[in-house]
C-alpha atoms as one frame of an Amber mdcrd trajectory, in Angstrom:
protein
  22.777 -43.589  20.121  20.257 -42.559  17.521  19.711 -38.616  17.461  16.311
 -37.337  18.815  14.110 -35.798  16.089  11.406 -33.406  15.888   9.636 -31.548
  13.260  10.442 -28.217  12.310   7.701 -26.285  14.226   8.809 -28.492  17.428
  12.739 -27.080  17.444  11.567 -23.714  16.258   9.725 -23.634  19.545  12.622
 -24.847  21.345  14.764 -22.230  19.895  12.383 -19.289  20.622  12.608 -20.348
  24.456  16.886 -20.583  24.554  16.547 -17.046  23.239  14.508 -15.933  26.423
  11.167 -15.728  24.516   8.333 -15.620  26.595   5.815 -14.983  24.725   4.299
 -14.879  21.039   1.665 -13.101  19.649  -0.332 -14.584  16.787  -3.218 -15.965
  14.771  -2.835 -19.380  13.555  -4.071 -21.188  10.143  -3.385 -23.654   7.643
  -0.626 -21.866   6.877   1.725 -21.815  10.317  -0.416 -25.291  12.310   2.717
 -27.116  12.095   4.642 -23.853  13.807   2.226 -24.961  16.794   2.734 -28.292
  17.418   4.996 -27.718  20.017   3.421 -24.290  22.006   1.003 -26.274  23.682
   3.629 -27.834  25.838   5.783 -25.080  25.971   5.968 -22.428  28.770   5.692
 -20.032  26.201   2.558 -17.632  26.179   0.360 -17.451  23.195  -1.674 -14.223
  22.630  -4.137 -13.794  20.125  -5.356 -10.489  18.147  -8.228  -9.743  16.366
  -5.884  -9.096  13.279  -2.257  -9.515  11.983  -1.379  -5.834  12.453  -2.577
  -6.250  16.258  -0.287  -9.024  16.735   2.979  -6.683  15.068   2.055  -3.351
  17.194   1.256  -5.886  20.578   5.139  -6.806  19.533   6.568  -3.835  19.607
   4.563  -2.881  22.633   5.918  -5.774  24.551   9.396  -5.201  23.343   9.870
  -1.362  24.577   8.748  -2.526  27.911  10.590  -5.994  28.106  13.437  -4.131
  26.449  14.024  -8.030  24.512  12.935  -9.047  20.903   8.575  -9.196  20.254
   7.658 -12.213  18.762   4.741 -12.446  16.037   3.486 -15.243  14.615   1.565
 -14.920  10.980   0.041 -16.939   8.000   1.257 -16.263   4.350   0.203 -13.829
   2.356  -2.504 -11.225   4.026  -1.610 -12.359   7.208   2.116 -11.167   6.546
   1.089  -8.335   4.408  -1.489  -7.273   7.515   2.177  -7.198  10.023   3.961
  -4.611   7.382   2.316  -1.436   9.240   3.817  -2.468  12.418   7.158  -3.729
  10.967   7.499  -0.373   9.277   6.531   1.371  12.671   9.654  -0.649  14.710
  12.164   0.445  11.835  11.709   3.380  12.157  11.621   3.935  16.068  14.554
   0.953  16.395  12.218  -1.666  17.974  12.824  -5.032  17.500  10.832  -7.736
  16.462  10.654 -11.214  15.176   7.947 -11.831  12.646   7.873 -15.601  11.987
   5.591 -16.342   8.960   4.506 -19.350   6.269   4.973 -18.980   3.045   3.847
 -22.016   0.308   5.418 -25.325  -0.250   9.041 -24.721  -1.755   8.120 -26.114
  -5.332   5.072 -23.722  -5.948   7.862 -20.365  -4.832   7.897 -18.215  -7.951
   5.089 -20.397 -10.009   2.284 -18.344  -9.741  -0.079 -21.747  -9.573  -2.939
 -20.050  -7.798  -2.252 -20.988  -4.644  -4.092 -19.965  -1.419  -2.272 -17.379
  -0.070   0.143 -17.116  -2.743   2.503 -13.373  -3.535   4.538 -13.387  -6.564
   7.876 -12.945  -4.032   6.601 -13.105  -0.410  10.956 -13.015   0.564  11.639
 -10.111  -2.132   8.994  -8.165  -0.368   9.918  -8.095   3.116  13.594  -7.421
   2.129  12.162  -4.017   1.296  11.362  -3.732   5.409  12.838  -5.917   7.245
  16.520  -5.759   8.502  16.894  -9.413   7.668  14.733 -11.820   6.128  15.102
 -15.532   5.292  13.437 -18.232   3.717  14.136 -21.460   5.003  14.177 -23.491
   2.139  16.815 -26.561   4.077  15.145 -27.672   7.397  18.755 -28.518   8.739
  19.378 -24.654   8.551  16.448 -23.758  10.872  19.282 -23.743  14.253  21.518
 -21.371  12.540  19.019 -19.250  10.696  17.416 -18.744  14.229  20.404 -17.687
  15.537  21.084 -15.850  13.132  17.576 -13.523  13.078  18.615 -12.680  16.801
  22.177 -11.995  16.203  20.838  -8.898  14.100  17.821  -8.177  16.827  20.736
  -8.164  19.257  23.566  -6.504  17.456  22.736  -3.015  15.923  20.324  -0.741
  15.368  17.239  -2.850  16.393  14.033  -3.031  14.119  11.932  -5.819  12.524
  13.216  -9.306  11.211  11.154 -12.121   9.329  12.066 -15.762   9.304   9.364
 -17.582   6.506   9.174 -21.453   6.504   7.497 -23.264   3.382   4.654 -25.276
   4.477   6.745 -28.469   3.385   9.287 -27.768   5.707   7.258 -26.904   8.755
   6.414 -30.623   9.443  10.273 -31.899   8.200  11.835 -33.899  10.684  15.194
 -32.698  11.781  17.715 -33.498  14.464  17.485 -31.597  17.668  20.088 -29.509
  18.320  21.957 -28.497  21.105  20.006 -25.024  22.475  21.998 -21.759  22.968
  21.257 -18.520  22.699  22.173 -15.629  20.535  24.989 -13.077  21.464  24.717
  -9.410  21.011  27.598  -7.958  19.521  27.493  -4.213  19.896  30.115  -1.849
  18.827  32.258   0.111  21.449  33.623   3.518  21.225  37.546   3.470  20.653
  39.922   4.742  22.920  41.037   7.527  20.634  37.615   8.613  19.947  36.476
   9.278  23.541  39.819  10.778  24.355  39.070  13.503  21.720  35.664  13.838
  22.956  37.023  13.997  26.020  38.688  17.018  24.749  35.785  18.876  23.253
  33.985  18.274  26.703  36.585  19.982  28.410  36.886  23.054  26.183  33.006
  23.685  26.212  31.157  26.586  28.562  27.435  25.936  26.821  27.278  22.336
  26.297  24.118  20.547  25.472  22.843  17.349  25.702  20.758  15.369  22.580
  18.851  12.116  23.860  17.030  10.152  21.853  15.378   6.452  22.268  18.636
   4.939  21.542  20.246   6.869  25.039  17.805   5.173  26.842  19.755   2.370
  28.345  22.324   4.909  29.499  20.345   6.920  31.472  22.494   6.797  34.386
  25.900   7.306  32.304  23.650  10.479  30.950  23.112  12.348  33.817  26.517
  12.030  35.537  27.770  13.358  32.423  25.088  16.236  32.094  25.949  16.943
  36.035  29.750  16.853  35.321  29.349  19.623  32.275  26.614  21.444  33.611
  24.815  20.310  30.844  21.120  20.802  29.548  19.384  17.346  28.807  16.752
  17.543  25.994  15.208  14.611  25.422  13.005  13.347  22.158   9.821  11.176
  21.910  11.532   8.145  22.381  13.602   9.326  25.351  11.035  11.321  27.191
  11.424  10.436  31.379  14.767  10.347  31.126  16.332  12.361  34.151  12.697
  12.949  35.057  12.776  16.105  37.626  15.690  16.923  36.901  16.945  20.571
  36.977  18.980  20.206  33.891  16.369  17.873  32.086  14.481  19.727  29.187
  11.694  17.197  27.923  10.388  19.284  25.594  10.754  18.736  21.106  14.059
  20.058  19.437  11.162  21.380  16.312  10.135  23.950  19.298  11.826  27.055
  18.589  12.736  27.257  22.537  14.873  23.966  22.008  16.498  24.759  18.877
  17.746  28.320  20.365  19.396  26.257  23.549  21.043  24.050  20.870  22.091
  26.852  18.182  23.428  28.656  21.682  25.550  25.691  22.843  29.377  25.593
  22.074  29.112  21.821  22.060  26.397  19.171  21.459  26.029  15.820  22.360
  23.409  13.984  20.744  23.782  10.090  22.004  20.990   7.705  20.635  19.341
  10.080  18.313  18.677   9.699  14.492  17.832  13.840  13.997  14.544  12.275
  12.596  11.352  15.221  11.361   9.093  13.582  13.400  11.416  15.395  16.488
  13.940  17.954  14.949  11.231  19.547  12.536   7.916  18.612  13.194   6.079
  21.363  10.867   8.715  20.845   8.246  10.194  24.421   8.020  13.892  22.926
   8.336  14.961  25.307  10.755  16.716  22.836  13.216  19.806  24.920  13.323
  23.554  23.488  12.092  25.881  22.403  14.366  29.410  23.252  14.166  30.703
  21.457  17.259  28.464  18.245  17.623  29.611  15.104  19.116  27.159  12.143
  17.871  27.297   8.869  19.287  25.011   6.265  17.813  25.045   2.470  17.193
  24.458   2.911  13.547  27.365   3.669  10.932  24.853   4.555   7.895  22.820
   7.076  10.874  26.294   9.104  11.543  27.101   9.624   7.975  23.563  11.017
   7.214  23.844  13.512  10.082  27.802  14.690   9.707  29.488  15.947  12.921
  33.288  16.870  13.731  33.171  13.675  16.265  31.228  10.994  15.135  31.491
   7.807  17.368  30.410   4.348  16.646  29.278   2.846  19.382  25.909   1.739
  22.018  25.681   4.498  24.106  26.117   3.147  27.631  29.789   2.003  26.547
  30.674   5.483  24.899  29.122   7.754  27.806  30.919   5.385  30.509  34.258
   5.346  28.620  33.302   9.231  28.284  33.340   9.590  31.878  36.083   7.499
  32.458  38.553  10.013  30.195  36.840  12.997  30.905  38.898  15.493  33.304
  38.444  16.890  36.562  36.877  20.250  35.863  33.801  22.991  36.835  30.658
  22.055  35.106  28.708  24.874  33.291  27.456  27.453  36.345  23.842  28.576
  33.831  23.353  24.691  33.298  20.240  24.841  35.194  19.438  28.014  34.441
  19.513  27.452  30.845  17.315  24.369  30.633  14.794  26.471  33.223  14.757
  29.428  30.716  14.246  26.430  27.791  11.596  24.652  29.317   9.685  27.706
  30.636   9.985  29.357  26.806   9.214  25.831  25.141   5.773  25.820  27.567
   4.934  29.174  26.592   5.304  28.261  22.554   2.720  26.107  22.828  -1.228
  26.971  22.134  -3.490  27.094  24.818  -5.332  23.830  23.846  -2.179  22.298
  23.623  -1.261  23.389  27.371  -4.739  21.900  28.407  -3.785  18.788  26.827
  -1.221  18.246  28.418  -2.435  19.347  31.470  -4.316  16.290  31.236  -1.548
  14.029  30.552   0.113  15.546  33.828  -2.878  14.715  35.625  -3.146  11.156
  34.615   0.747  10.756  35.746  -0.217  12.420  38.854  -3.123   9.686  39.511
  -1.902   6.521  38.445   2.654   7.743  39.005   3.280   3.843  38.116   1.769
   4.293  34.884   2.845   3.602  31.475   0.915   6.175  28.674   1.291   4.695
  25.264  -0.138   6.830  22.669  -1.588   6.966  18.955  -1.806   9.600  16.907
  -3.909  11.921  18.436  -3.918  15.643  18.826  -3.205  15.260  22.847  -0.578
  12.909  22.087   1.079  15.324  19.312   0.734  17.442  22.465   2.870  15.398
  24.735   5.269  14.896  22.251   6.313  18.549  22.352   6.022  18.571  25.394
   6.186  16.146  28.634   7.275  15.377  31.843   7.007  11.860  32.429   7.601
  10.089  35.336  10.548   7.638  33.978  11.763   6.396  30.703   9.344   4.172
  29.122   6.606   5.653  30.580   5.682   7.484  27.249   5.756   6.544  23.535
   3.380   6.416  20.740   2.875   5.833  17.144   3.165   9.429  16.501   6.688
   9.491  15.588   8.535   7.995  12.282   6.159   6.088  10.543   2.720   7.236
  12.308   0.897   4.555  11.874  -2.811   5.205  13.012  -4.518   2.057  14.952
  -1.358   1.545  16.841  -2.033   2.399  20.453  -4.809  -0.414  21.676  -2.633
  -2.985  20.351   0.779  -1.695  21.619  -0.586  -1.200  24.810  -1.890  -4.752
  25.153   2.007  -5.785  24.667   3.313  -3.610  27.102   0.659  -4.221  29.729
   1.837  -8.301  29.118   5.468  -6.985  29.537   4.745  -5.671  32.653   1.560
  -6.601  34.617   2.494  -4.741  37.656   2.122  -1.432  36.286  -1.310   0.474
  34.731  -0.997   0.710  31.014  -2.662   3.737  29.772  -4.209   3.642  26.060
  -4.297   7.671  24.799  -6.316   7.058  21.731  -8.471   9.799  19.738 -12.126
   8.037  18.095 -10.753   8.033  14.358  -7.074   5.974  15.427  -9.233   3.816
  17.724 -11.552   3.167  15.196  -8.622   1.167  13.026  -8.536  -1.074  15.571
 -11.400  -1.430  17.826 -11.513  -5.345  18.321  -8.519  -5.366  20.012 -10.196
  -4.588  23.190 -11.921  -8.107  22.865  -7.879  -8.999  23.027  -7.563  -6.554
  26.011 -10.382  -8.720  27.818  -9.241 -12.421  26.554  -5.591 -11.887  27.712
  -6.963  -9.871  31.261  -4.828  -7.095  30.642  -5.006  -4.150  32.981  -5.359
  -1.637  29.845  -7.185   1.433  30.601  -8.177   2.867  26.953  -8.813   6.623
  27.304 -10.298   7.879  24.716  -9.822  11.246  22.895 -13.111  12.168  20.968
 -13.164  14.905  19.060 -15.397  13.384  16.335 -12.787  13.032  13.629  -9.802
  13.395  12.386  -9.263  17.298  13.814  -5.626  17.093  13.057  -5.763  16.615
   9.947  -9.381  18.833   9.341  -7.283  22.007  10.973  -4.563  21.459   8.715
  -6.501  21.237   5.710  -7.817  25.043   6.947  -4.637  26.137   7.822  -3.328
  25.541   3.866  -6.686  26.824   2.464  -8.047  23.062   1.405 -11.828  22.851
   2.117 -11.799  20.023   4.368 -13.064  16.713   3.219 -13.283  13.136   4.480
 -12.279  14.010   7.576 -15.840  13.627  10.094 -16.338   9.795  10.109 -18.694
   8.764  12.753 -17.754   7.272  15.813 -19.663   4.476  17.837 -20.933   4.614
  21.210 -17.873   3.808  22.922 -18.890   2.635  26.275 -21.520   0.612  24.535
 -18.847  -0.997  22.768 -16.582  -1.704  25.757 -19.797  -3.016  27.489 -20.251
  -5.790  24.816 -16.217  -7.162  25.352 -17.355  -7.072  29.076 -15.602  -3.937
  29.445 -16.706  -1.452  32.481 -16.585   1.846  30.880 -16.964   5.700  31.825
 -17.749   8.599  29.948 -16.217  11.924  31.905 -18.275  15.192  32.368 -15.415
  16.865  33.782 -12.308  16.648  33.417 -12.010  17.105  37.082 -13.410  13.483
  37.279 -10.286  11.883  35.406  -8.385  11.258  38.892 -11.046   8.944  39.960
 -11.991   7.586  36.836  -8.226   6.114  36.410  -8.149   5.185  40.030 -11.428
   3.279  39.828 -10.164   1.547  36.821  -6.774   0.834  38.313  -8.859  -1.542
  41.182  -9.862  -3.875  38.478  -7.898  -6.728  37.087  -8.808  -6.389  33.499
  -9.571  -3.572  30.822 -11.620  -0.041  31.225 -12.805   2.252  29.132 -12.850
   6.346  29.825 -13.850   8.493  27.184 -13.088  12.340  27.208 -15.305  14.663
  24.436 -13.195  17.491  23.445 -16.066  19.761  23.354 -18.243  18.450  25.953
 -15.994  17.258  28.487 -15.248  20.248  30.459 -11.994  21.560  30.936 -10.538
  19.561  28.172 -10.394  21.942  25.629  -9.028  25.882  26.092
C-alpha cells in the first residue's frame, strides 16, 4: 500500500491538533503560506493581530487561561523579531508558548545574499530566548521535532519555544505519520525528601506559606496544608486568588515590609512555585527581603533552587510534593495565631500602602464586585502596580499582568484578547493606562474581528506618571514622559466599539455591567484627575 503524503505545512497542522491545539494566532505571508495550506480545513481557529507582538502576548493570554501551550504563527525576520517582547515576557513568568516561524530556503542560511527577510542567524538568535529552538532543515524530522517542542512545553519550567521551517521545506512532501501526542514528564518529590520535610513541618510553631504562579495547580493540596499547620498563605502576582477569602490567605507583595516581617517571624517557610523574583520579593530594589534560615522550597526547576539556597530544597511540580507532603505529614495541632497572624499581615500590608494606591485598588475591588466572574488582566499601569501589592481576587487566574519579570508595556489588549478566546464564558477585563495602550492600540480592531467580550478600561493619567514620579523622586527633571493620548472613545467608535467615558467613579458598576450585556468589545475610560473618586 503506497504511504499517504502531504506537504510539510499539511502534517504540521495535523500535529498541532494531536497535541490538543485549538487555536493559533498569526499573520500570514510569503514567508509561512505553505504553513496554511492545511488550516482551512482544519478545526483549528485562526486569529489574526494587528502585529507580531499581538499575536505572542494573545499566546500567552490564551495559555494562562487554557492552562495548555499558545500557539503563534510568524513570518521570518521582523515578523519573528516583532514575537521576542512576548517570548521574553512568558520566560520570565513560566508561560508557555509555541512560536512557529519561516525562516529562508536552507541554501541561502548563513549567505547573507540579500534576501527578503533575511538575519545573519535567525536560529542563533532565538537560542538566546527560547527554551528550545529548532530549525528544521530534514522534512522527515518535522513528527519528532514537533514532539519534541511539546515535550519541553510539557515537562519543566514552562516558557517560550520556536520551531523555524525553511521556505523549501514548507511545501516538501513527506509521509504522514501516525498522530500522538506529547507526554509531560514532570519531576516528583522523593520519598526521603518529603519525609524530612515532613519533619520540619512538624517541629514548626510560626510556619509560613510562599506561593507563587508555579503553586497554582495545587491550590487545593495548598490550603489543606496551610489548614493542617496553621499556616499563613502569601501569595505573589502570579498566584494572587489563591485561597481567595481565606482567613489564613495574605494576598498582599513579599517587597511590603508587612509581608517580609510575617516571613522573617516564621520558624519555617514554604515557598512552593516561586522563583524569589524583584518584581515580587523587592519591588523598590532595597534588598531587604529578609534570609531564611529554615526554608523549604519546592519548585519544578533544578537551576531556580540552586539560585535561591534553602536547608530543604525539593525537585519536584508542586501538586505531587504538597500531596506526598500531606500524605507523610503527622497528626498534630496546627499553629493557634495562624489566622491571627495573616489578619495582623494583611491589615499592616493595607495600611503601608499610599492613599492613591488604596483608591486604586478600591477600584479594582469594585470591578470584582460587579462583574465576580471576571478575569482582570493588566499592563503596566500605576493601578495595576497597585494590585500587585495588593489584591484580593476572586480565584486564581483572575489577575495577572505584564507588570512582573520582564514588564513589557503594550501587553494587556493583546493578552486579554487570548484569554477572553480561552474562555468565552467569562468577562475579560483590559486594565490599561493611555501610554501602555498606546503600544498597541489596533488590537482592539482584533478585539472586534474575533467578537471577543474584552472590556478595555482605561487608566488615563496623560502619561507615563510612573515613571514621571520616579524621575522626581531621584531628583531627574522629568523628560519624555507626557506623550499625548487620542480620544479614546473616538477611537473605539471607529473599530465599532461602544465606548464610555466615566464622570464618577461611582458609575464604574454600571459601566462594566452595561458592557458585560454585549457580545463583543467596550471601551471605559477613567481620567485620574477628572474622574472623581479615582484619585486620593
Amino acid at each position: 500500500m503506497t504511504p499517504v503524503k502531504k506537504t510539510v505545512g499539511e502534517v504540521l497542522v495535523e500535529l498541532l491538533e494531536a497535541n490538543g491545539v485549538e487555536v493559533v494566532f498569526g499573520i500570514p505571508g510569503v514567508h509561512t503560506v505553505e504553513l496554511y495550506r492545511g488550516l482551512a480545513a482544519s478545526p483549528i481557529r485562526h486569529i489574526t493581530p494587528r502585529h507580531e507582538q499581538g499575536a505572542g502576548f494573545m499566546a500567552d493570554g490564551y495559555a494562562r487561561i487554557a492552562g495548555k501551550p499558545g500557539v503563534a504563527l510568524v513570518i521570518t525576520g521582523p515578523g519573528l523579531t516583532n514575537t521576542i517582547t512576548a517570548m521574553g515576557q512568558a520566560r520570565e513568568d513560566s508561560i508557555p508558548m509555541l512560536v512557529i516561524s519561516g525562516v529562508n530556503r536552507r541554501d541561502s542560511l548563513g549567505h547573507g545574499r540579500g534576501l527578503l527577510h533575511e538575519l545573519p542567524d535567525q536560529h542563533g538568535m532565538m537560542k538566546t530566548v527560547a527554551l528550545y529552538s529548532h530549525t528544521l532543515l530534514n522534512p522527515d524530522d518535522l513528527p519528532a521535532v514537533v514532539e519534541q517542542a511539546f515535550s519541553v512545553l510539557l515537562s519543566g519550567r514552562p516558557g517560550p519555544v520556536h520551531i523555524e521551517i525553511p521556505t523549501d521545506v514548507m511545501s516538501a512532501s513527506i509521509s504522514v505519520p501516525a498522530m500522538r501526542a506529547a507526554k509531560a514528564m514532570r519531576p516528583n518529590a522523593d520519598a526521603a525528601s518529603l519525609r524530612q520535610a515532613a519533619a520540619l513541618c512538624a517541629a514548626a510553631s510560626r510556619p509560613v506559606i510562599l506561593c507563587g504562579g508555579g503553586a497554582i495547580a495545587a491550590e487545593n493540596e495548598v490550603r489543606r496544608l496551610a489548614e493542617r499547620l496553621g499556616a499563613p498563605v502569601v501569595t505573589t502576582t502570579n498566584a494572587r486568588g489563591m485561597l481567595a477569602g481565606h482567613p489564613l490567605l495574605v494576598p498582599a507583595s513579599p517587597s511590603l515590609e508587612a509581608v517580609r516581617r510575617l516571613a522573617a517571624d516564621a520558624d519555617l517557610v514554604v515557598a512552593v512555585g516561586t522563583e524569589f523574583g524583584q518584581t515580587d520579593y523587592d519591588m523598590n530594589a532595597n534588598f531587604g527581603f529578609p534570609q531564611l534560615s529554615q526554608l523549604i522550597r519546592i519548585d519544578i526547576d533544578a537551576a531556580q533552587l540552586a539560585r535561591v539556597p534553602a536547608v530543604l530544597p525539593i525537585l519536584s511540580e508542586a501538586k505531587a510534593a504538597v500531596a506526598g507532603l500531606l500524605d507523610v505529614l503527622p497528626e498534630g495541632s496546627p499553629s493557634r495565631d495562624g489566622a491571627e497572624r495573616a489578619a495582623a499581615a494583611r491589615k499592616a500590608a493595607l495600611a503601608e500602602l499610599t492613599p492613591k494606591m488604596r483608591v486604586e485598588i478600591s477600584v479594582l475591588d469594585a470591578v470584582y464586585a460587579a462583574l465576580p466572574d471576571c478575569i482582570i488582566v493588566g499592563d503596566s499601569t500605576q493601578a495595576v502596580y497597585a494590585g500587585n501589592l495588593y489584591c484580593e481576587a476572586p480565584r486564581a487566574k483572575s489577575w495577572f499582568n505584564a507588570a512582573t519579570g520582564f514588564g513589557a508595556l503594550g501587553y494587556g489588549p493583546p493578552s486579554a484578547i487570548g484569554a477572553a478566546i480561552a474562555d468565552p464564558q467569562r468577562p475579560v477585563i483590559c486594565l490599561v493606562g493611555d501610554g501602555g495602550f498606546q503600544f498597541s492600540l489596533s488590537e482592539i480592531g482584533s478585539a472586534a474581528d474575533s467578537g471577543t467580550k474584552v472590556i478595555f478600561l482605561v487608566w488615563n493619567n496623560d502619561g507615563y506618571q510612573e515613571i514621571e514620579n520616579y524621575m522626581i523622586e531621584t531628583g531627574v527633571t522629568p523628560e519624555g514622559v507626557k506623550p499625548s493620548a487620542p480620544d479614546f472613545l473616538l477611537l473605539a467608535q471607529a473599530y465599532g466599539v461602544p465606548g464610555r467615558r466615566l464622570a464618577s467613579v461611582d458609575e464604574l458598576a454600571g459601566a462594566l455591567r452595561e458592557a458585560n450585556t454585549r457580545n463583543g468589545p467596550s471601551l471605559i475610560e477613567i481620567h485620574q484627575t477628572r474622574t472623581a473618586g479615582a484619585t486620593a
